[in-house]
Short mmCIF file of C-alpha atoms and ligand atoms in Angstrom, two decimals:
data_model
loop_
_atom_site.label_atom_id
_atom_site.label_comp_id
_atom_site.label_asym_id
_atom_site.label_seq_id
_atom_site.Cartn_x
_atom_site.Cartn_y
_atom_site.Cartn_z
CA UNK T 1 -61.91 -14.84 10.30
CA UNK T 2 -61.79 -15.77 6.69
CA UNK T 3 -58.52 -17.68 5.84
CA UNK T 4 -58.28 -17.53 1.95
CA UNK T 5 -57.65 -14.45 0.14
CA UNK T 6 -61.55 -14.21 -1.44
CA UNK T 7 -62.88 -14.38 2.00
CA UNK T 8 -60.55 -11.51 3.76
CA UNK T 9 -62.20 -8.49 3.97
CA UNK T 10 -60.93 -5.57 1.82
CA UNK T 11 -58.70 -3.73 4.15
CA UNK T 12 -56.81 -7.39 4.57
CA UNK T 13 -57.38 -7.31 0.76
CA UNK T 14 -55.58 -3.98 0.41
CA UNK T 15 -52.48 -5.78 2.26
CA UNK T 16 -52.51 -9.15 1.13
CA UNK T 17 -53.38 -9.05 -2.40
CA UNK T 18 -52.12 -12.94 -3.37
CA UNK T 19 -51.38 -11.22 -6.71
CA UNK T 20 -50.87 -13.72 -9.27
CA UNK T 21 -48.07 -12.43 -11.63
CA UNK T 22 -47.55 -14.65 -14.64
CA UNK T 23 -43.50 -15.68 -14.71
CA UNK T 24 -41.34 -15.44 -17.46
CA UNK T 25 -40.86 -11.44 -18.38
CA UNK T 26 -37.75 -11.19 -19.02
CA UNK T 27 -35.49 -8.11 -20.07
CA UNK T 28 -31.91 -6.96 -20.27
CA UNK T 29 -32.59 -4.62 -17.29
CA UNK T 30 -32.21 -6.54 -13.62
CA UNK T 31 -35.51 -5.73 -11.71
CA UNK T 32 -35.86 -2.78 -9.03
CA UNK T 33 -36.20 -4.70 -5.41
CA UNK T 34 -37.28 -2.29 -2.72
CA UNK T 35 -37.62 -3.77 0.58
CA UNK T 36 -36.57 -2.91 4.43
CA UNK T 37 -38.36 -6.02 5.76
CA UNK T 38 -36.91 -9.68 3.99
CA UNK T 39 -39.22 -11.87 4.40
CA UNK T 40 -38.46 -15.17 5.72
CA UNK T 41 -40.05 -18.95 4.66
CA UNK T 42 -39.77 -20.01 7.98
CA UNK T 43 -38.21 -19.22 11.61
CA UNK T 44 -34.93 -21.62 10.91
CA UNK T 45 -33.95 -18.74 7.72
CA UNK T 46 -34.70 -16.00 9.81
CA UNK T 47 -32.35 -17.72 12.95
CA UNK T 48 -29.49 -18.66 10.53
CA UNK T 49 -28.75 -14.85 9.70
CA UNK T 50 -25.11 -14.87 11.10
CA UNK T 51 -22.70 -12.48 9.24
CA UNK T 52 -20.48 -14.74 6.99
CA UNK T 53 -21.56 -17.19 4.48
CA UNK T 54 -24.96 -17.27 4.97
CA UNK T 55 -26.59 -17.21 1.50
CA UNK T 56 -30.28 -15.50 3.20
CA UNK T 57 -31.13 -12.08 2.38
CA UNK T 58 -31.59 -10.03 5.91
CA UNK T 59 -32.81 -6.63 5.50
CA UNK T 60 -32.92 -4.14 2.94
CA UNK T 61 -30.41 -1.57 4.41
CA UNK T 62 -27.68 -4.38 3.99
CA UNK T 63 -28.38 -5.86 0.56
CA UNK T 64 -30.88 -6.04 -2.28
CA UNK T 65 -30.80 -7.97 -5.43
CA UNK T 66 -30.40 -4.86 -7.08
CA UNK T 67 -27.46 -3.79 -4.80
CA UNK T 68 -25.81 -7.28 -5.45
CA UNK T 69 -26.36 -6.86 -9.23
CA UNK T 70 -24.58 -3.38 -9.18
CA UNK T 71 -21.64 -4.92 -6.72
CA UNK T 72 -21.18 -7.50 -8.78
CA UNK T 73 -21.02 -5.64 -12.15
CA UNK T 74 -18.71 -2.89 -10.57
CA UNK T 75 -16.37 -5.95 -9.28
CA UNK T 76 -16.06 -7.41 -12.57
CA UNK T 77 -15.26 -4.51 -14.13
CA UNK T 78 -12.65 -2.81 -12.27
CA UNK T 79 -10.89 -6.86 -10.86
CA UNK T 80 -12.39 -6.60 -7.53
CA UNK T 81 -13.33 -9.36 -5.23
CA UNK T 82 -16.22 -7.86 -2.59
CA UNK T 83 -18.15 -4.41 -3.48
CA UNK T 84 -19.86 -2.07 -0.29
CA UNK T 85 -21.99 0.42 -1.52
CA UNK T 86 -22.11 3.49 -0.07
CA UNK T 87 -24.82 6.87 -0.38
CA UNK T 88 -21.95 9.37 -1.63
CA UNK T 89 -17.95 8.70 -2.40
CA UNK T 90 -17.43 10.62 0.10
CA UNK T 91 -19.41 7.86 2.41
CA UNK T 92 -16.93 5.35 1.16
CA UNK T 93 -14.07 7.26 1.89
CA UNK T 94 -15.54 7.86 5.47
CA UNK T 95 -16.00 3.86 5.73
CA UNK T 96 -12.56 3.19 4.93
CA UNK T 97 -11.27 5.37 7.90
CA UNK T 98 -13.67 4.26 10.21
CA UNK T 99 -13.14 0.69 9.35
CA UNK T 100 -9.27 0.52 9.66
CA UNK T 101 -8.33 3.11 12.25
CA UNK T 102 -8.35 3.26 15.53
CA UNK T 103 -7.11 5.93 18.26
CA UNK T 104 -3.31 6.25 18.09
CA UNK T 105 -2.69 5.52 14.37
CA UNK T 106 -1.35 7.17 11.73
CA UNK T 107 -2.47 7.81 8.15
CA UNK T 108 -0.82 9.31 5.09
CA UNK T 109 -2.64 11.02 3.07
CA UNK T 110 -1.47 12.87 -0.50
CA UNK T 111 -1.12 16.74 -0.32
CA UNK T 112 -3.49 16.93 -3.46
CA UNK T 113 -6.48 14.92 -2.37
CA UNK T 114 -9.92 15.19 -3.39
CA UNK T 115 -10.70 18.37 -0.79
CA UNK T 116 -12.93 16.94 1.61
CA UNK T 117 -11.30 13.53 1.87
CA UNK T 118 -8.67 16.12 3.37
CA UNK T 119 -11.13 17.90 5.56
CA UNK T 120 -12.26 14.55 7.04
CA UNK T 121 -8.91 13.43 8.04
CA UNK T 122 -8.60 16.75 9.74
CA UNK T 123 -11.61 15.65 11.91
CA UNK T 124 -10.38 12.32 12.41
CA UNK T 125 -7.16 14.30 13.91
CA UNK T 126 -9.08 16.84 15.57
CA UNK T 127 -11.85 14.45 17.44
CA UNK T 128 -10.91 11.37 17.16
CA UNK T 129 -7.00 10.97 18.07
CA UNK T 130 -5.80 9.81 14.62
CA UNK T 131 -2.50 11.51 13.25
CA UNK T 132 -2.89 12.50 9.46
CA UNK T 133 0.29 13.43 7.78
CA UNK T 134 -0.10 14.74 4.08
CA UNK T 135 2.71 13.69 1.50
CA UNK T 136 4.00 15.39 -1.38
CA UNK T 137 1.81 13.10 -4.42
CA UNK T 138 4.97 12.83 -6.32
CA UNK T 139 7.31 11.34 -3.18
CA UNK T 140 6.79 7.74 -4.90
CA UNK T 141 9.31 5.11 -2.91
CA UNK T 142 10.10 8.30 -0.46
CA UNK T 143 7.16 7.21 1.44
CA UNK T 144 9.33 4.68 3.35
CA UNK T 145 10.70 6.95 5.00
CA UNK T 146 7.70 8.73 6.40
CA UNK T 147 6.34 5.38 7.27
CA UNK T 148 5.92 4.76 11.37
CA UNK T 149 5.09 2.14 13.10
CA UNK T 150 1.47 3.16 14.24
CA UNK T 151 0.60 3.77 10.38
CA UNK T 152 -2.22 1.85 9.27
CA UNK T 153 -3.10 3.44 6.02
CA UNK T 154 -1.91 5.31 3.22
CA UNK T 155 -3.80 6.71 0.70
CA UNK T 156 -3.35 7.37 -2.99
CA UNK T 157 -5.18 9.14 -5.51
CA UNK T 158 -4.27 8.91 -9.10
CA UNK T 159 -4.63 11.75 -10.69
CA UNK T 160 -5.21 14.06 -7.60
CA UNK T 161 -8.15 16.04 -8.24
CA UNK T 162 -7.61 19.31 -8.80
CA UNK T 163 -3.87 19.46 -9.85
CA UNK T 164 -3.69 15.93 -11.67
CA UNK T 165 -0.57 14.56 -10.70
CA UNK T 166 -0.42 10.95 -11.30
CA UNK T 167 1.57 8.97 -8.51
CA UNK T 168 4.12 6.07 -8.57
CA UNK T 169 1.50 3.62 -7.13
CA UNK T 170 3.87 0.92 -7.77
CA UNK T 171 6.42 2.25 -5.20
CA UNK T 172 3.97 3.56 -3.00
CA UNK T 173 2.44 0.39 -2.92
CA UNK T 174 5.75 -1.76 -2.73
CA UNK T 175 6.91 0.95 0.27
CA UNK T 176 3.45 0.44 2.24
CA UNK T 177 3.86 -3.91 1.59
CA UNK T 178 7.20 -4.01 3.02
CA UNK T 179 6.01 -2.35 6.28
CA UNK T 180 2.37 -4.23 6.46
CA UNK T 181 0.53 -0.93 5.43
CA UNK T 182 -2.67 -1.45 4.00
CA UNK T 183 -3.29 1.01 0.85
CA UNK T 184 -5.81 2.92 -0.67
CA UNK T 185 -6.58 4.59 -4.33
CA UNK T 186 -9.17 6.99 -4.77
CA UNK T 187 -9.99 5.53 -8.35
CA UNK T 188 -13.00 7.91 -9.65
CA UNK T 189 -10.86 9.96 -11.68
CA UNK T 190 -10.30 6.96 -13.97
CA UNK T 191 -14.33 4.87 -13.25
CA UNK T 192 -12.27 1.92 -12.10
CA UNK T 193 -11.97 0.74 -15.71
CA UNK T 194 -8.65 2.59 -17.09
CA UNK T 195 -6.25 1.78 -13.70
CA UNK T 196 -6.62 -1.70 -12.11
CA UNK T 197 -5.63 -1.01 -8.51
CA UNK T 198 -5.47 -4.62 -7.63
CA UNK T 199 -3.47 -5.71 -10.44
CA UNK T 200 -0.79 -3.13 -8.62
CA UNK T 201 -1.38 -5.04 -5.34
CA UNK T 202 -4.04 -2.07 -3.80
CA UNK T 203 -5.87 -3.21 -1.15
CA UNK T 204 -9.06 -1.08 -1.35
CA UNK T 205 -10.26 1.29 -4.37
CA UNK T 206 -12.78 3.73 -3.58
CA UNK T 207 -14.78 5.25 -6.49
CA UNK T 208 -17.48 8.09 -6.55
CA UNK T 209 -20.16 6.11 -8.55
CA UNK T 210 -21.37 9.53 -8.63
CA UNK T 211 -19.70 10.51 -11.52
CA UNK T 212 -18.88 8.92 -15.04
CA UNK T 213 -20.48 5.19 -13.52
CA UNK T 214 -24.43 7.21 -13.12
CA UNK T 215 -23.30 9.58 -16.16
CA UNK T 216 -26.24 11.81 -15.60
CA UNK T 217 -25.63 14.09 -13.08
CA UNK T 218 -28.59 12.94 -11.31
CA UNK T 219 -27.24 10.31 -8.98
CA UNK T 220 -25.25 10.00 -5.30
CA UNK T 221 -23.72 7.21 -4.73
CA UNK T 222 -20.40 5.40 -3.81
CA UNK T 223 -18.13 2.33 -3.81
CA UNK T 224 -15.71 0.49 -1.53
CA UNK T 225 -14.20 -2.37 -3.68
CA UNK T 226 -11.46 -5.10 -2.42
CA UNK T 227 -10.23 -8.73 -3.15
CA UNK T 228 -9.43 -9.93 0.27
CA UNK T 229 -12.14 -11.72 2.26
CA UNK T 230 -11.04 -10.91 5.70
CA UNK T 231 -10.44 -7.01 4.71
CA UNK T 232 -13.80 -7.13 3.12
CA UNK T 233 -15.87 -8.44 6.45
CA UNK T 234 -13.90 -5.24 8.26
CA UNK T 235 -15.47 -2.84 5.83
CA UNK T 236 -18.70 -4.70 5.80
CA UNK T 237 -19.07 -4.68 9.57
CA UNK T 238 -18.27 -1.10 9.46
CA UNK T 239 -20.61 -0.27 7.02
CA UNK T 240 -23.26 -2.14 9.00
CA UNK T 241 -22.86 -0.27 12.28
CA UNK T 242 -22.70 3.01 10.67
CA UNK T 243 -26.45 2.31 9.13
CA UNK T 244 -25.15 3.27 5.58
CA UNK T 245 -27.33 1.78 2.45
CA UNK T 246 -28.13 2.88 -0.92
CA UNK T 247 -31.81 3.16 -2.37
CA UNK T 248 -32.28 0.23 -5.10
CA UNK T 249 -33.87 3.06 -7.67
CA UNK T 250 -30.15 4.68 -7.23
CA UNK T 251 -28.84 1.24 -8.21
CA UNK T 252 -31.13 0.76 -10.96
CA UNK T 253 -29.89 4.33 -12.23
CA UNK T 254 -26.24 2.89 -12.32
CA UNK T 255 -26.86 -0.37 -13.62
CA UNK T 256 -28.69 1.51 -16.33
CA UNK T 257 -25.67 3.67 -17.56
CA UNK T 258 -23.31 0.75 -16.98
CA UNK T 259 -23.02 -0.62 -20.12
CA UNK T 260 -22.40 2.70 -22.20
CA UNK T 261 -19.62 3.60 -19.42
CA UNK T 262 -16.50 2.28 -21.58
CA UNK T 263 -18.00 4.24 -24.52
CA UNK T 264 -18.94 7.28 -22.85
CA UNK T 265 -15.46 7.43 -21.19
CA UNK T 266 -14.02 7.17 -24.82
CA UNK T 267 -15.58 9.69 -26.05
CA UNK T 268 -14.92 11.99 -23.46
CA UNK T 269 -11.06 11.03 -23.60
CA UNK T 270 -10.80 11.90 -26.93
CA UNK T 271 -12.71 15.10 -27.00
CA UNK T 272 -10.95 16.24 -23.85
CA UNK T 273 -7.20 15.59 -25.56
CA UNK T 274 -8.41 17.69 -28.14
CA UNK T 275 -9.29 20.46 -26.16
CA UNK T 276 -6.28 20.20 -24.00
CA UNK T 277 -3.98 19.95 -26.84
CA UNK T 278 -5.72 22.94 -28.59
CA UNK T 279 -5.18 25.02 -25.03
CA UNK T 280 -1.72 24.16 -24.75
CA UNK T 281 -1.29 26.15 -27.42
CA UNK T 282 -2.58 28.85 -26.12
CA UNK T 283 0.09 32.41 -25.16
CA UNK T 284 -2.45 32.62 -22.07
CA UNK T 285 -1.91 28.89 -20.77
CA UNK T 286 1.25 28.14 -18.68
CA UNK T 287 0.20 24.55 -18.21
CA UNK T 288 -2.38 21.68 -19.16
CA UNK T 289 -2.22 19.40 -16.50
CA UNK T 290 -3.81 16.42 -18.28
CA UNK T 291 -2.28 12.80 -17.87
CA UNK T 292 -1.92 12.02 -21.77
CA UNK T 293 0.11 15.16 -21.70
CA UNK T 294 4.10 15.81 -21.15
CA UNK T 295 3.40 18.54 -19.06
CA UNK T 296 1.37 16.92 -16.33
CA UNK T 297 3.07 16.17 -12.85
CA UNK T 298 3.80 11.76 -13.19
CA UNK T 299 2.80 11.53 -17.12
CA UNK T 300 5.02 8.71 -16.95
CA UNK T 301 3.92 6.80 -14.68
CA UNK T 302 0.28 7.77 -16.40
CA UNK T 303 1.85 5.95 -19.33
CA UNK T 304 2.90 3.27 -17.62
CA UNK T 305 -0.52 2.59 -15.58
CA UNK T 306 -3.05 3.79 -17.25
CA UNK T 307 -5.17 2.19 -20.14
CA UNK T 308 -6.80 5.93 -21.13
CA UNK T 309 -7.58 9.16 -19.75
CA UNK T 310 -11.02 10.75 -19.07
CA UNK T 311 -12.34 14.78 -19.19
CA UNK T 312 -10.91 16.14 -16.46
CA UNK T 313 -7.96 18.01 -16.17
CA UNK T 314 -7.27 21.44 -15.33
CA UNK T 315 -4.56 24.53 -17.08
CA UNK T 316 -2.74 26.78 -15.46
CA UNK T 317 -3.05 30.10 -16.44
CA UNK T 318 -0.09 32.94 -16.59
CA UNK T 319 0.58 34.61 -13.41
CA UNK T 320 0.02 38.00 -15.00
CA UNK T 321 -3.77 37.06 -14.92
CA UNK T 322 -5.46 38.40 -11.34
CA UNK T 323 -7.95 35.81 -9.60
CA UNK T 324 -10.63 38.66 -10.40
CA UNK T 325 -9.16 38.26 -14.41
CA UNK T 326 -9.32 34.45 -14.12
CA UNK T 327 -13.00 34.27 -12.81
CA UNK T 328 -14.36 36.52 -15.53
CA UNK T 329 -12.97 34.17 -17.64
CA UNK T 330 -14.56 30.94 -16.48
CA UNK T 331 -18.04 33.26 -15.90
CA UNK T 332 -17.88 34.44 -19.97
CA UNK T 333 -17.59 30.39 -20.59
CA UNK T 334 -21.17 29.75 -21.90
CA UNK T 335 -20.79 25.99 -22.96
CA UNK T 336 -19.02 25.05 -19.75
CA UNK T 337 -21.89 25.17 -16.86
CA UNK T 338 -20.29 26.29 -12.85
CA UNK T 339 -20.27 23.59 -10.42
CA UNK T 340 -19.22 21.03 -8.51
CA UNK T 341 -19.08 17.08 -9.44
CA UNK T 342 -18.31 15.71 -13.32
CA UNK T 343 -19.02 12.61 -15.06
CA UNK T 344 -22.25 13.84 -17.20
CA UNK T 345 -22.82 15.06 -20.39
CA UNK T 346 -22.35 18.45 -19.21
CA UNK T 347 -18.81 20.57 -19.72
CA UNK T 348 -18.22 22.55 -16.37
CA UNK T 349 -15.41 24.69 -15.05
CA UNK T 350 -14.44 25.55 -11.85
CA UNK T 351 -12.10 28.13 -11.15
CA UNK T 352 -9.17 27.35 -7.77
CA UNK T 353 -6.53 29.39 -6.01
CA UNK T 354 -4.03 26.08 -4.96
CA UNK T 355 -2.06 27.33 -2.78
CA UNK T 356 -4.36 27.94 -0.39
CA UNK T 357 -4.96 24.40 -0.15
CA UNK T 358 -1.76 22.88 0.38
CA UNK T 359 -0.69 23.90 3.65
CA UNK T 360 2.40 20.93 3.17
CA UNK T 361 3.91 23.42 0.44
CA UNK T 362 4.04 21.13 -2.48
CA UNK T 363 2.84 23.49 -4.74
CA UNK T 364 3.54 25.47 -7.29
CA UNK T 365 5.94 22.47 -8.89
CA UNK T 366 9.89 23.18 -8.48
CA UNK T 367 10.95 24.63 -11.76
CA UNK T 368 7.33 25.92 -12.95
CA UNK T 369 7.64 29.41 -14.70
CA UNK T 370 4.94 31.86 -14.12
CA UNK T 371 2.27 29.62 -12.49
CA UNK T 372 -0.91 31.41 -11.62
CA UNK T 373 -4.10 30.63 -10.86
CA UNK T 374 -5.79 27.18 -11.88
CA UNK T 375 -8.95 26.38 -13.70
CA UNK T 376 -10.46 22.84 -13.80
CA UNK T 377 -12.14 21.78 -17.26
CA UNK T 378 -14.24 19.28 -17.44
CA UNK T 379 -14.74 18.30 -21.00
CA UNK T 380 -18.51 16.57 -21.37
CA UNK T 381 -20.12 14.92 -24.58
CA UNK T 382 -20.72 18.42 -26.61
CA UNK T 383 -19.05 18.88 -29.55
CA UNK T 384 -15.57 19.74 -29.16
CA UNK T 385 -15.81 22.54 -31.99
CA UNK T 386 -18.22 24.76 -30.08
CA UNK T 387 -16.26 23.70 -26.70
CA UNK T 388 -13.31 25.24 -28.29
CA UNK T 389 -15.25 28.07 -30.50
CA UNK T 390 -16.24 28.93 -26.32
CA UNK T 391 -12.93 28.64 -24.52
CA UNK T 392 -11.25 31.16 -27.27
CA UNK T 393 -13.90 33.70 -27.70
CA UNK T 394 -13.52 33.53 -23.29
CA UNK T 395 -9.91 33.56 -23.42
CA UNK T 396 -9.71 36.58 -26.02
CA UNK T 397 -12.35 38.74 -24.35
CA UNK T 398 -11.11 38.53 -20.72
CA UNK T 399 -7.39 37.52 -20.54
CA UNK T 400 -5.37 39.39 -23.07
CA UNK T 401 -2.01 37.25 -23.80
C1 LIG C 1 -16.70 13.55 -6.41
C2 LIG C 1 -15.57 12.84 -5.80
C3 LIG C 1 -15.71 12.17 -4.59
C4 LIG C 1 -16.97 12.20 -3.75
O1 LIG C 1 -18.11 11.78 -4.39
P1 LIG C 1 -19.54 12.28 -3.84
O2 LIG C 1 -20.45 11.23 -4.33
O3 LIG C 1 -19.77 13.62 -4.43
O4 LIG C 1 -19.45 12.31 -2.35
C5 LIG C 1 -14.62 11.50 -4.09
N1 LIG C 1 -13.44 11.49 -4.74
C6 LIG C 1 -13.28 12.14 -5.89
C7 LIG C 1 -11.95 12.09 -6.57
C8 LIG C 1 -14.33 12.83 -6.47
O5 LIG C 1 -14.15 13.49 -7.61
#
């Protein structure tokens, strides 16, 4: 058998190569390292692979260099400790359920979560003997009284997704520290950059990376992000059993649109205050349910957390308008595209009928006049004179005022 790499025969050849790539390229972008198999200098690297502290890559589904560039960059930017990646948000909202409860607890979830962060708490309730209680968003320190002594969790998210209302984290959080709760903020709405969870003493932030963090629409991906060590090896273990990694040409995707990310959600902040501000106007608009705005559900506390806001919100229209009215509205939109997810250059709209998804009653609002059905806008990097020149020619063809 031939032993150096000119002796081997080709189909070794084809295998072992013994490439010999000059060092020294260097570039702003971190490289793309695919691997499932790590190899291993010796036996005594591949032995000392125990969980904590060892500094040895083990296998691709747990870490990459790529992955650890993209956990480290989201960390920094949003104060984090520890970063999990995950294939979808949803995937890190599943990890943080599946990490901290067990059969028997309790979780609190808000009555205006991202839909099916609900849906999988149901399924925790249904299957796996969890309780799931849903809270009104806007009970701030009145969770203390709906805290029990089996409740492990509560979780936040600031604004809620489809009706916006921004929480009082701050009592939330000081309610769920003065029972030993752990807590946890659904932080996409804001790309972990505009509210710093653990500045408010958070425990976990989840973000879709899916959104504003890829920018392009094109990407699935999600993060789990904490400061404390011991919470973080829970999550990590978690993650580990349930076989969950990302692909390191996702990463590469995300590290890619990283640095524009503060500028991009600029841009879209402004352009979407303009629009909302030029809706609120509007005889056929009852309410814009944007954050920067007085009419939106916790704009104080907005004020008091936030940094800046992003493109989405949502209005609610007049209840004179039928659902039938109110979907040939958001079908004669021609700039603003139909579907789900947000985050790219793209405006979209999306049209919902709330009550039916809040069986704990919180909405309409006390004291709302006329509230009828709900659109979501999600304001994208067009220009915000044809998003406008759009909305009104929709809005004057199909809903009369
Ligand atoms: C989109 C979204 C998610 C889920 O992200 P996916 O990657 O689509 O699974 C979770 N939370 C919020 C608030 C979202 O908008």
């Amino acid at each position: 058998m031939p032993s150096d790499d000119d002796g081997a025969y080709p189909q070794t050849l084809a295998v072992q190569p013994g490439l010999q790539i000059p060092p020294g390229f260097d570039s702003f972008s971190p490289p793309t390292w695919r691997g499932s198999t790590v190899v291993f200098r010796n036996l005594a690297e591949l032995r000392a692979h125990g969980d904590a502290g060892t500094t040895y890559w083990r296998y691709g589904l747990h870490a990459t260099p790529t992955s650890e560039a993209l956990c480290q960059h989201l960390a920094k930017l949003e104060g984090a400790r520890d970063t999990l990646l995950l294939p979808s948000g949803l995937a890190a909202i599943s990890l943080v359920y599946f990490a901290l409860l067990r059969s028997g607890d309790d979780v609190l979830v808000p009555d205006n979560v991202y839909g099916p962060n609900r849906e999988h708490g149901e399924w925790l309730a249904r299957d796996f003997g969890v309780t799931v209680r849903y809270y009104d968003p806007m009970i701030g320190a009145g969770i203390g009284a709906l805290i029990r002594p089996n409740t492990r969790l509560i979780w936040m998210e600031s604004p809620g997704s489809v009706t916006m209302e921004v929480p009082d984290s701050e009592a939330i959080v000081a309610a769920a520290r003065e029972r030993g709760v752990l807590t946890a903020i659904d932080n996409t709405w804001s790309a972990g950059l505009y509210f710093r969870p653990f500045d408010k003493g958070i425990d976990i932030s989840v973000q879709a990376l899916t959104k504003y963090q890829s920018g392009g629409s094109d990407v699935l991906m999600g993060a789990v992000l904490s400061r404390d060590e011991a919470l973080h090896a829970r999550l990590k273990r978690t993650r580990m059993l349930m076989g969950w990694g990302v692909s390191a040409d996702d990463c590469f995707l995300v590290l890619r649109a990283l640095p524009s990310l503060p500028v991009r959600l600029a841009a879209h902040d402004r352009a979407a205050r303009e629009v909302a501000e030029w809706l609120s106007q509007r005889p056929e608009v009852v309410k814009v349910l944007h954050p920067a705005l007085q009419d939106c559900p916790g704009h104080a506390f907005w004020r008091r957390d936030f940094s800046g806001a992003t493109g989405l919100f949502a209005i609610v229209l007049h209840e004179r308008y039928t659902r039938a009215q109110v979907d040939a509205f958001v079908e004669a939109l021609e700039r603003f595209a139909i579907g789900w997810s947000w985050g790219g250059a793209h405006s979209l709209a999306v049209p919902y009928h709330v009550p039916s998804m809040r069986p704990a009653g919180s909405w309409p609002p006390e004291g709302w006049q006329h509230a009828g059905e709900l659109v979501r806008l999600y304001i994208g990097l067009e220009d915000t004179r044809d998003l406008i020149a759009d909305l009104r020619r929709a809005l004057e063809t199909k809903l009369s005022a």
